[in-house]
PDB file of C-alpha atoms in Angstrom:
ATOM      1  CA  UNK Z   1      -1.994  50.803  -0.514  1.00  0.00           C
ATOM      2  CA  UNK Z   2      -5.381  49.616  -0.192  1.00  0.00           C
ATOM      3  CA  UNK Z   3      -5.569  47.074  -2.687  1.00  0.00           C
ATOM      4  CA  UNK Z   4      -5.723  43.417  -1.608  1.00  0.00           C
ATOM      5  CA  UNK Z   5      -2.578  41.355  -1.951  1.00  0.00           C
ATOM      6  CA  UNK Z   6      -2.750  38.989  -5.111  1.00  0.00           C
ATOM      7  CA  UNK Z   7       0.278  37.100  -4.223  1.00  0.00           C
ATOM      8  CA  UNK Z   8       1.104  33.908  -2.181  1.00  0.00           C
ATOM      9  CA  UNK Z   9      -2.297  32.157  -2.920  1.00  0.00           C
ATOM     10  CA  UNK Z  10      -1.008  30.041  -5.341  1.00  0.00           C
ATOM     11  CA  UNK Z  11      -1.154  26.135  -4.805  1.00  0.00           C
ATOM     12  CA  UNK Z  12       1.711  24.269  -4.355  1.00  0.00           C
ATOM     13  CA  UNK Z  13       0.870  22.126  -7.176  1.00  0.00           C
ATOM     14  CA  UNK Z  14       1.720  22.861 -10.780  1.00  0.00           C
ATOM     15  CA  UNK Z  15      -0.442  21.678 -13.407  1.00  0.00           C
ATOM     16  CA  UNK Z  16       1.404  21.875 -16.407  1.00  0.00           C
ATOM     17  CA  UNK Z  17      -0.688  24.036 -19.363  1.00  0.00           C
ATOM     18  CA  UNK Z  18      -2.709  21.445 -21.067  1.00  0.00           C
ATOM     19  CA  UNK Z  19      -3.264  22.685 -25.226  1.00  0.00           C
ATOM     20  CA  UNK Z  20      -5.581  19.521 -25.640  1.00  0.00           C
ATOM     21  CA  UNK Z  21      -8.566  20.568 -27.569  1.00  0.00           C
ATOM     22  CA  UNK Z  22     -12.632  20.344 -25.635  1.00  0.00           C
ATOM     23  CA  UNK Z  23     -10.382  18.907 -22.592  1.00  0.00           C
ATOM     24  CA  UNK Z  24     -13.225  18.537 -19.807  1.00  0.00           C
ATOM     25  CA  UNK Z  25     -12.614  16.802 -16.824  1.00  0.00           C
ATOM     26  CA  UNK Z  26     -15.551  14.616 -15.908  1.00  0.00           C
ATOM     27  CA  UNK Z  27     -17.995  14.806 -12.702  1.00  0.00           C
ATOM     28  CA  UNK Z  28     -18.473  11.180 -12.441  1.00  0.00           C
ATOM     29  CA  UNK Z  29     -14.033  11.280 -11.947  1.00  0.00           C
ATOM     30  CA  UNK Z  30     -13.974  13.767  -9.062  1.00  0.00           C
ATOM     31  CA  UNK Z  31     -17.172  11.861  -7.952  1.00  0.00           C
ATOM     32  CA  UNK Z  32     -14.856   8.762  -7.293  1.00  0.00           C
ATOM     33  CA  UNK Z  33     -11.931  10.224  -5.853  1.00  0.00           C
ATOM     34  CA  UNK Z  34     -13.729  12.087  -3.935  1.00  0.00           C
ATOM     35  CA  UNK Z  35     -15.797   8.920  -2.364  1.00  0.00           C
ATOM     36  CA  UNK Z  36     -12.442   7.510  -0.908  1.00  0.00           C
ATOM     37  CA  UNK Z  37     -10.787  10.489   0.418  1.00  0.00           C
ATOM     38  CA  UNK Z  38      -7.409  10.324   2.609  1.00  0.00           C
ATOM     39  CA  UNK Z  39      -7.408  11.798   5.937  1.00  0.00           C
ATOM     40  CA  UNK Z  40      -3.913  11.285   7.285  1.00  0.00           C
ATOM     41  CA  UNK Z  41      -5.095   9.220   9.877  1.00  0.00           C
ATOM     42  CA  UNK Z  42      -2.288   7.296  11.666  1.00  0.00           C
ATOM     43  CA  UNK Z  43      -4.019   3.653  10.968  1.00  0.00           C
ATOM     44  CA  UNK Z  44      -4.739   4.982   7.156  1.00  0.00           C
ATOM     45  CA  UNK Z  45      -2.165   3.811   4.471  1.00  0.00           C
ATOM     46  CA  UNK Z  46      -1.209   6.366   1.797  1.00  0.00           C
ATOM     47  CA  UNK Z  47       0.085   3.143  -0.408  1.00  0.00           C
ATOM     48  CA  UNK Z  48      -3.263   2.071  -0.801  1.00  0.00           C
ATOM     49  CA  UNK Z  49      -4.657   5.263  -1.376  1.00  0.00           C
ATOM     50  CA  UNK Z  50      -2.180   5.744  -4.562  1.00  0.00           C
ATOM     51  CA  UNK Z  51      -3.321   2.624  -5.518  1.00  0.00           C
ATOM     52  CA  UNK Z  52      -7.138   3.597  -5.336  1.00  0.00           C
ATOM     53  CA  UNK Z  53      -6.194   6.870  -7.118  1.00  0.00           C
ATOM     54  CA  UNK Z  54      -4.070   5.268  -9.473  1.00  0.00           C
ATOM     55  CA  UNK Z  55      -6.973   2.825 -10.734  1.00  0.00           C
ATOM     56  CA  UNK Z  56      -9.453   5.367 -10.760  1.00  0.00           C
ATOM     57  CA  UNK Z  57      -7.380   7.984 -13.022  1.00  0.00           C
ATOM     58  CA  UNK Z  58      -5.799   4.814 -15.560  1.00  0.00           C
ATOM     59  CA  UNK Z  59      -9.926   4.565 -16.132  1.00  0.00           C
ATOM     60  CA  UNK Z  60      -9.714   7.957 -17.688  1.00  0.00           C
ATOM     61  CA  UNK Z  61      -7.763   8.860 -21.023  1.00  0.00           C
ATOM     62  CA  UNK Z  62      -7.948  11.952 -22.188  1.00  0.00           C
ATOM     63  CA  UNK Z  63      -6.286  12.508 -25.948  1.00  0.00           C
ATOM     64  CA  UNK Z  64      -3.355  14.176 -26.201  1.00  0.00           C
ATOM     65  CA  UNK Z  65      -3.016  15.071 -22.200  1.00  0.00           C
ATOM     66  CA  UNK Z  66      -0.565  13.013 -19.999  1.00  0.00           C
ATOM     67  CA  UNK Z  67      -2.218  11.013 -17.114  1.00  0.00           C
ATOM     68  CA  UNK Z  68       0.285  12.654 -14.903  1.00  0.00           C
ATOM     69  CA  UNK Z  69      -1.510  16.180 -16.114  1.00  0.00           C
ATOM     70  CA  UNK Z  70      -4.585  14.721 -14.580  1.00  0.00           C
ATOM     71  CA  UNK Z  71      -3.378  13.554 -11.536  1.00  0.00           C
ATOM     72  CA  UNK Z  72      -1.741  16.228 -10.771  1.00  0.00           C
ATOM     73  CA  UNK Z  73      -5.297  18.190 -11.182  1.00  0.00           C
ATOM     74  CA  UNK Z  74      -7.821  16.069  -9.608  1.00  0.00           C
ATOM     75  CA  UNK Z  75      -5.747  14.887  -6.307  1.00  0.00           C
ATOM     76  CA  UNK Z  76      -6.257  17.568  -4.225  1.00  0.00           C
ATOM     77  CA  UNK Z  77      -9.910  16.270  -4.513  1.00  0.00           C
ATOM     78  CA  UNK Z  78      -8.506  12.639  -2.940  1.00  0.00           C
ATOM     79  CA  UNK Z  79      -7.708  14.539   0.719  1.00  0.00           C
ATOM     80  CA  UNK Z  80      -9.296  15.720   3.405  1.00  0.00           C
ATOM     81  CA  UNK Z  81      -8.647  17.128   7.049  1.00  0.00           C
ATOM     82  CA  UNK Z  82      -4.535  16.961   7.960  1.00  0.00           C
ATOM     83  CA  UNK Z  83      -3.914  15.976   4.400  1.00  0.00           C
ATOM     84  CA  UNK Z  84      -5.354  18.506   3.063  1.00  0.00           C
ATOM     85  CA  UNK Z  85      -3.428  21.012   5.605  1.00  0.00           C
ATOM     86  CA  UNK Z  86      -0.483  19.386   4.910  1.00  0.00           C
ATOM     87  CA  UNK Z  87      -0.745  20.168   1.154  1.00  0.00           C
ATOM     88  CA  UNK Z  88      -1.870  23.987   1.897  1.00  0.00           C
ATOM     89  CA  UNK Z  89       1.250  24.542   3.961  1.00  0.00           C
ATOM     90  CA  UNK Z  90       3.450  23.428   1.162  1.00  0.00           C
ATOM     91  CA  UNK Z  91       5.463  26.180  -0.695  1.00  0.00           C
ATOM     92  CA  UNK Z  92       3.460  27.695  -3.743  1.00  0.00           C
ATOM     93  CA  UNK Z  93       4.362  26.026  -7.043  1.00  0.00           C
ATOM     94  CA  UNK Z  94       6.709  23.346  -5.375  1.00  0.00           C
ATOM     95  CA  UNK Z  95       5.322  20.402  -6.941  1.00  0.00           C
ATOM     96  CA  UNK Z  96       6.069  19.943 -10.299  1.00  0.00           C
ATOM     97  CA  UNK Z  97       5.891  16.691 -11.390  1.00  0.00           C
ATOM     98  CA  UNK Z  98       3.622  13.441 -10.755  1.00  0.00           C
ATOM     99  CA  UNK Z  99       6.747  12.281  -8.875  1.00  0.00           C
ATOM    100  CA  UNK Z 100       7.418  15.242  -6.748  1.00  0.00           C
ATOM    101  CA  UNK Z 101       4.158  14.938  -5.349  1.00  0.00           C
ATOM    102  CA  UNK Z 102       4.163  10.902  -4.705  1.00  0.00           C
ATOM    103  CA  UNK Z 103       7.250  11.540  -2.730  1.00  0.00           C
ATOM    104  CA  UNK Z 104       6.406  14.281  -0.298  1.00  0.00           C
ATOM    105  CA  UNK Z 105       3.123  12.363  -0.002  1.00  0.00           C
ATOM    106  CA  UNK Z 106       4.417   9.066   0.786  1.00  0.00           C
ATOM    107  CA  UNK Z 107       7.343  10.602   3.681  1.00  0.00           C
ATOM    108  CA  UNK Z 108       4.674  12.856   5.024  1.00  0.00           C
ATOM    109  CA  UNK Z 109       2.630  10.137   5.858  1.00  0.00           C
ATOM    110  CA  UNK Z 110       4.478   7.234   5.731  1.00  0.00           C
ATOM    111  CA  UNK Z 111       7.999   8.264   7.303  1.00  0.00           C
ATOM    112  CA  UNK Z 112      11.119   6.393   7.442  1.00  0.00           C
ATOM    113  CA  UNK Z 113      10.880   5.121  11.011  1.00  0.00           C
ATOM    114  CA  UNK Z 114       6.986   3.866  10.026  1.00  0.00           C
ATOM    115  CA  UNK Z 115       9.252   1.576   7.512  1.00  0.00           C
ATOM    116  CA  UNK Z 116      11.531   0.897  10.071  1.00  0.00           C
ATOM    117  CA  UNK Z 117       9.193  -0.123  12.507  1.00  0.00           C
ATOM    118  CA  UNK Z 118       6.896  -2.512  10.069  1.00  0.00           C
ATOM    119  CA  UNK Z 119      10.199  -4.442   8.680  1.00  0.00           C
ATOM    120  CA  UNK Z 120      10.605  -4.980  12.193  1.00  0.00           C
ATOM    121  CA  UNK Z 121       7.111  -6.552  12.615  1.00  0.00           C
ATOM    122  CA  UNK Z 122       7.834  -8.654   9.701  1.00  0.00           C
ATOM    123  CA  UNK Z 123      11.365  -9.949  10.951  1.00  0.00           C
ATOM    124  CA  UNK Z 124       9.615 -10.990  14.437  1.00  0.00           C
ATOM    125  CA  UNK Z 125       6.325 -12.542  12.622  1.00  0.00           C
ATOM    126  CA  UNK Z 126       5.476 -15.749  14.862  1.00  0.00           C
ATOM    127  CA  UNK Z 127       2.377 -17.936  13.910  1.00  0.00           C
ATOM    128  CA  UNK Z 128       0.256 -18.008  17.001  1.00  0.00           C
ATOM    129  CA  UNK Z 129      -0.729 -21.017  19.078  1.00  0.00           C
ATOM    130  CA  UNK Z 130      -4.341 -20.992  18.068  1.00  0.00           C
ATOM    131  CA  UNK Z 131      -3.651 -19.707  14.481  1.00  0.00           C
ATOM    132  CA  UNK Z 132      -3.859 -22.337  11.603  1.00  0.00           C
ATOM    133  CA  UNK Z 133      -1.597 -22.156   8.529  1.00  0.00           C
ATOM    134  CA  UNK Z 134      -4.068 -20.290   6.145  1.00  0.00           C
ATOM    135  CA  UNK Z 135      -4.222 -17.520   8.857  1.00  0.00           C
ATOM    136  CA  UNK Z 136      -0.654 -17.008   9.487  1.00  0.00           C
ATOM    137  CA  UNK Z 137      -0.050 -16.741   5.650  1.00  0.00           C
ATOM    138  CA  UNK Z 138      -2.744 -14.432   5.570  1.00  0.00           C
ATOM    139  CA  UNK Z 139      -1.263 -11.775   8.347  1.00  0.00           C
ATOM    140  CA  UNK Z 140       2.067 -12.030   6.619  1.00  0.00           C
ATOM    141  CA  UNK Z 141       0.820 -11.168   3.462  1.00  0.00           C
ATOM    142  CA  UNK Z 142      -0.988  -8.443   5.448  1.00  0.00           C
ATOM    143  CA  UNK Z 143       2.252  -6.920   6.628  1.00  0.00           C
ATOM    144  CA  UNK Z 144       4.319  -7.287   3.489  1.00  0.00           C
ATOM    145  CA  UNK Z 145       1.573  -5.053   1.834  1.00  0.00           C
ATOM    146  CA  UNK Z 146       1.418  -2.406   4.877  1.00  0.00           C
ATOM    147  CA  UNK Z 147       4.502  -1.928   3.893  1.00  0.00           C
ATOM    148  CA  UNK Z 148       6.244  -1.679   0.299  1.00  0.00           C
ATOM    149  CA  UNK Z 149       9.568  -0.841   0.349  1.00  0.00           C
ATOM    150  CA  UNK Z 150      10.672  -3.828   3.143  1.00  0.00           C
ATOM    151  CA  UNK Z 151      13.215  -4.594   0.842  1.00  0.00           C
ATOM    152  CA  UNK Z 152      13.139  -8.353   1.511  1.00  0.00           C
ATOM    153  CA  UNK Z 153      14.111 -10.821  -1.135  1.00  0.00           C
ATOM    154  CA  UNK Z 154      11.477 -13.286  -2.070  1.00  0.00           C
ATOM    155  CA  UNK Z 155      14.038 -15.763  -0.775  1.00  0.00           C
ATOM    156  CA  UNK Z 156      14.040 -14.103   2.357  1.00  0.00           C
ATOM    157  CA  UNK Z 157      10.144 -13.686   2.777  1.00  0.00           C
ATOM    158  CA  UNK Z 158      10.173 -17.056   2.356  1.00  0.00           C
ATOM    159  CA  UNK Z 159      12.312 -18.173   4.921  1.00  0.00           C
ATOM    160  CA  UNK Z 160      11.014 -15.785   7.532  1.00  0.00           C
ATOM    161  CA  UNK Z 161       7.775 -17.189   6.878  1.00  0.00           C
ATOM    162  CA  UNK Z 162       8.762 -21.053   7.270  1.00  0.00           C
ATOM    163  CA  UNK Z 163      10.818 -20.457  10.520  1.00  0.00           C
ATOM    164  CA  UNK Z 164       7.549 -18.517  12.345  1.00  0.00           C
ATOM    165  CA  UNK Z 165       5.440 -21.945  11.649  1.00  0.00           C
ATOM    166  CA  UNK Z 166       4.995 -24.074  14.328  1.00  0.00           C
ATOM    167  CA  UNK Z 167       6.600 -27.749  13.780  1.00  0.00           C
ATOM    168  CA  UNK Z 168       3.528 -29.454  12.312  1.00  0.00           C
ATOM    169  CA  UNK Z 169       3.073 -27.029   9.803  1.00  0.00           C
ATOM    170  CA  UNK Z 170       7.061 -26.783   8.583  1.00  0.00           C
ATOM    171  CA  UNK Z 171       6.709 -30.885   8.738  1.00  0.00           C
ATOM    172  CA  UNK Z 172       3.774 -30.635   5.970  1.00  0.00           C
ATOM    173  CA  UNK Z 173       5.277 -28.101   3.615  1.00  0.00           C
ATOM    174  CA  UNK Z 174       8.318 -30.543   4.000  1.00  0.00           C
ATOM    175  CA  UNK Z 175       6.408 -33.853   2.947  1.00  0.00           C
ATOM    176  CA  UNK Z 176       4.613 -31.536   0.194  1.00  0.00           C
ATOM    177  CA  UNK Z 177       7.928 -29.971  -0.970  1.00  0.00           C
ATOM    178  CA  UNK Z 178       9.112 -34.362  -1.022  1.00  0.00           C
ATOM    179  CA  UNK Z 179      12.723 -32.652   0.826  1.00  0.00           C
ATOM    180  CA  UNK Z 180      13.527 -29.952   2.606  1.00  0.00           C
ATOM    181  CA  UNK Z 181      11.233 -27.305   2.014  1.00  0.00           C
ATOM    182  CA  UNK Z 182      13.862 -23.924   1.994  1.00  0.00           C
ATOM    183  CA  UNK Z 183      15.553 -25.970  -0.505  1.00  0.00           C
ATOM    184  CA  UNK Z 184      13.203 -25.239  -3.321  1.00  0.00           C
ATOM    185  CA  UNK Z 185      13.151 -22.753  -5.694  1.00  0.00           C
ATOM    186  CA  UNK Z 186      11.243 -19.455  -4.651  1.00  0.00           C
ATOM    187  CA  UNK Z 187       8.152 -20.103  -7.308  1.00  0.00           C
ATOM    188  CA  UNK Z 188       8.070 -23.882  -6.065  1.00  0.00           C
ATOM    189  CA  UNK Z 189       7.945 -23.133  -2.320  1.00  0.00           C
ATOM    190  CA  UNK Z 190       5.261 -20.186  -2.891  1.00  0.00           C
ATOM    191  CA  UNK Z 191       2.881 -22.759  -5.152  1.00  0.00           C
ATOM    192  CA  UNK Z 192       2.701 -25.062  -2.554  1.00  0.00           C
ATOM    193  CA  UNK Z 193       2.210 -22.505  -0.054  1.00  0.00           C
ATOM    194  CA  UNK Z 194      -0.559 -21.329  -1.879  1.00  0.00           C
ATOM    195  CA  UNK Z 195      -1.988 -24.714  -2.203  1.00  0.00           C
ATOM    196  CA  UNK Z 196      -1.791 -25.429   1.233  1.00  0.00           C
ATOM    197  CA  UNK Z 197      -3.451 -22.301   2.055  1.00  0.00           C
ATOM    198  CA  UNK Z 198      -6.384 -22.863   0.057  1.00  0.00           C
ATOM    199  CA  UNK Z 199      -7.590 -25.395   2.684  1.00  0.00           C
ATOM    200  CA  UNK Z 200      -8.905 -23.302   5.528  1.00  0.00           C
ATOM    201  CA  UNK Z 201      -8.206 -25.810   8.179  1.00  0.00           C
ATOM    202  CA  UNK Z 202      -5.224 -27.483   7.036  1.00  0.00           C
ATOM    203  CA  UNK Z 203      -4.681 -27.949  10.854  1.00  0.00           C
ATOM    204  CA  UNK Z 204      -7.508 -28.044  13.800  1.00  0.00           C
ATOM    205  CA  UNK Z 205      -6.850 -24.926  15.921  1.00  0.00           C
ATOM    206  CA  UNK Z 206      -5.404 -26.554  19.487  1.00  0.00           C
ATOM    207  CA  UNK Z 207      -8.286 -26.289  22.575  1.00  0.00           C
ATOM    208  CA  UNK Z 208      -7.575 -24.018  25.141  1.00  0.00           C
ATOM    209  CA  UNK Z 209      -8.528 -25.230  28.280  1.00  0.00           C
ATOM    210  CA  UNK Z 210     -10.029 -22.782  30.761  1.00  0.00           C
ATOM    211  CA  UNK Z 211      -8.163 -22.844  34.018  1.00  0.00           C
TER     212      UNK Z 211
END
């Protein structure tokens, strides 16, 4: 009656039994996961951190063991603070796969109505008054990556983009296009976006006048 409970400490992630001969996971690995650690912050985004984590293990091969094997290892090294608490409350041996664990990660901290809310961003995108073109290119390429799965169709990127320009700047991807610019095809219209974005100060930013 006095002994000490042995179950009900196990983690919630399964690492799969890995036969692999003098298998050693390397300090200089954990070292680099650990240097970029996820917090769960609310300005934090978990897509870039499984694209940090993702780089760092694809550095690694280990003969005969699957990457997945070592992710599944090494990433409760990559969190810290809530993430980590989030992870501890999860049932023991719940996570199975790589997949199971991308999942619950990604609609822990980057829910459904976070989606909702950034496609919604991206719909209303306006260029600003004092913006030039490189900069409004740049902010909407900033929200498209904040968030993944928009689901918007190149096509549609495209002409969400074009109608949040002011006049002058549809009127020179118009003359660059030689026609209407929407009526290009999707490569076209993004290679001379991208050319017109390489010059910084393809328009003078308008003086405000102090009142």
């Amino acid at each position: 009656m006095l002994k000490a409970p042995t179950v009900g400490y196990e983690d919630a992630i399964v690492v799969p039994e890995i036969t692999a001969d003098n298998f050693e996971l390397k300090h200089g690995l954990l070292t680099l996961v650990q240097n970029k650690q996820f917090f769960g912050h609310d300005k934090e985004d978990p897509h870039a951190h499984i694209r940090y984590f993702n780089k760092i293990t694809y550095t690694m091969k280990f003969p005969n063991v699957p990457s997945t094997s070592v992710k599944l290892m090494i990433f409760s090294f990559s969190r810290e603070g809530a993430a980590r608490i989030w992870l501890e409350k999860e049932p023991p041996r719940s996570i199975l796969t790589w997949d199971d664990l991308f999942s619950k990660f990604i609609n822990k901290f980057f829910p459904p109505s976070k989606t909702t809310n950034l496609r919604n961003e991206i719909t209303r995108f306006q260029q600003r008054f004092d913006e030039t073109f490189y900069e409004a290119w740049d902010q909407f390429n900033d929200l498209l990556r904040a968030c993944p799965r928009h689901g918007f169709s190149e096509l549609h990127q495209l002409d969400t983009f074009y109608n949040a320009l002011n006049s002058n700047d549809q009127d020179s991807l118009n003359s660059a296009a030689r026609c209407n610019f929407l009526d290009k095809m999707p490569q076209d219209c993004l290679r001379i976006i991208e050319s017109k974005s390489k010059v910084r100060n393809s328009r003078n930013k308008p003086v405000v006048a102090k009142v």
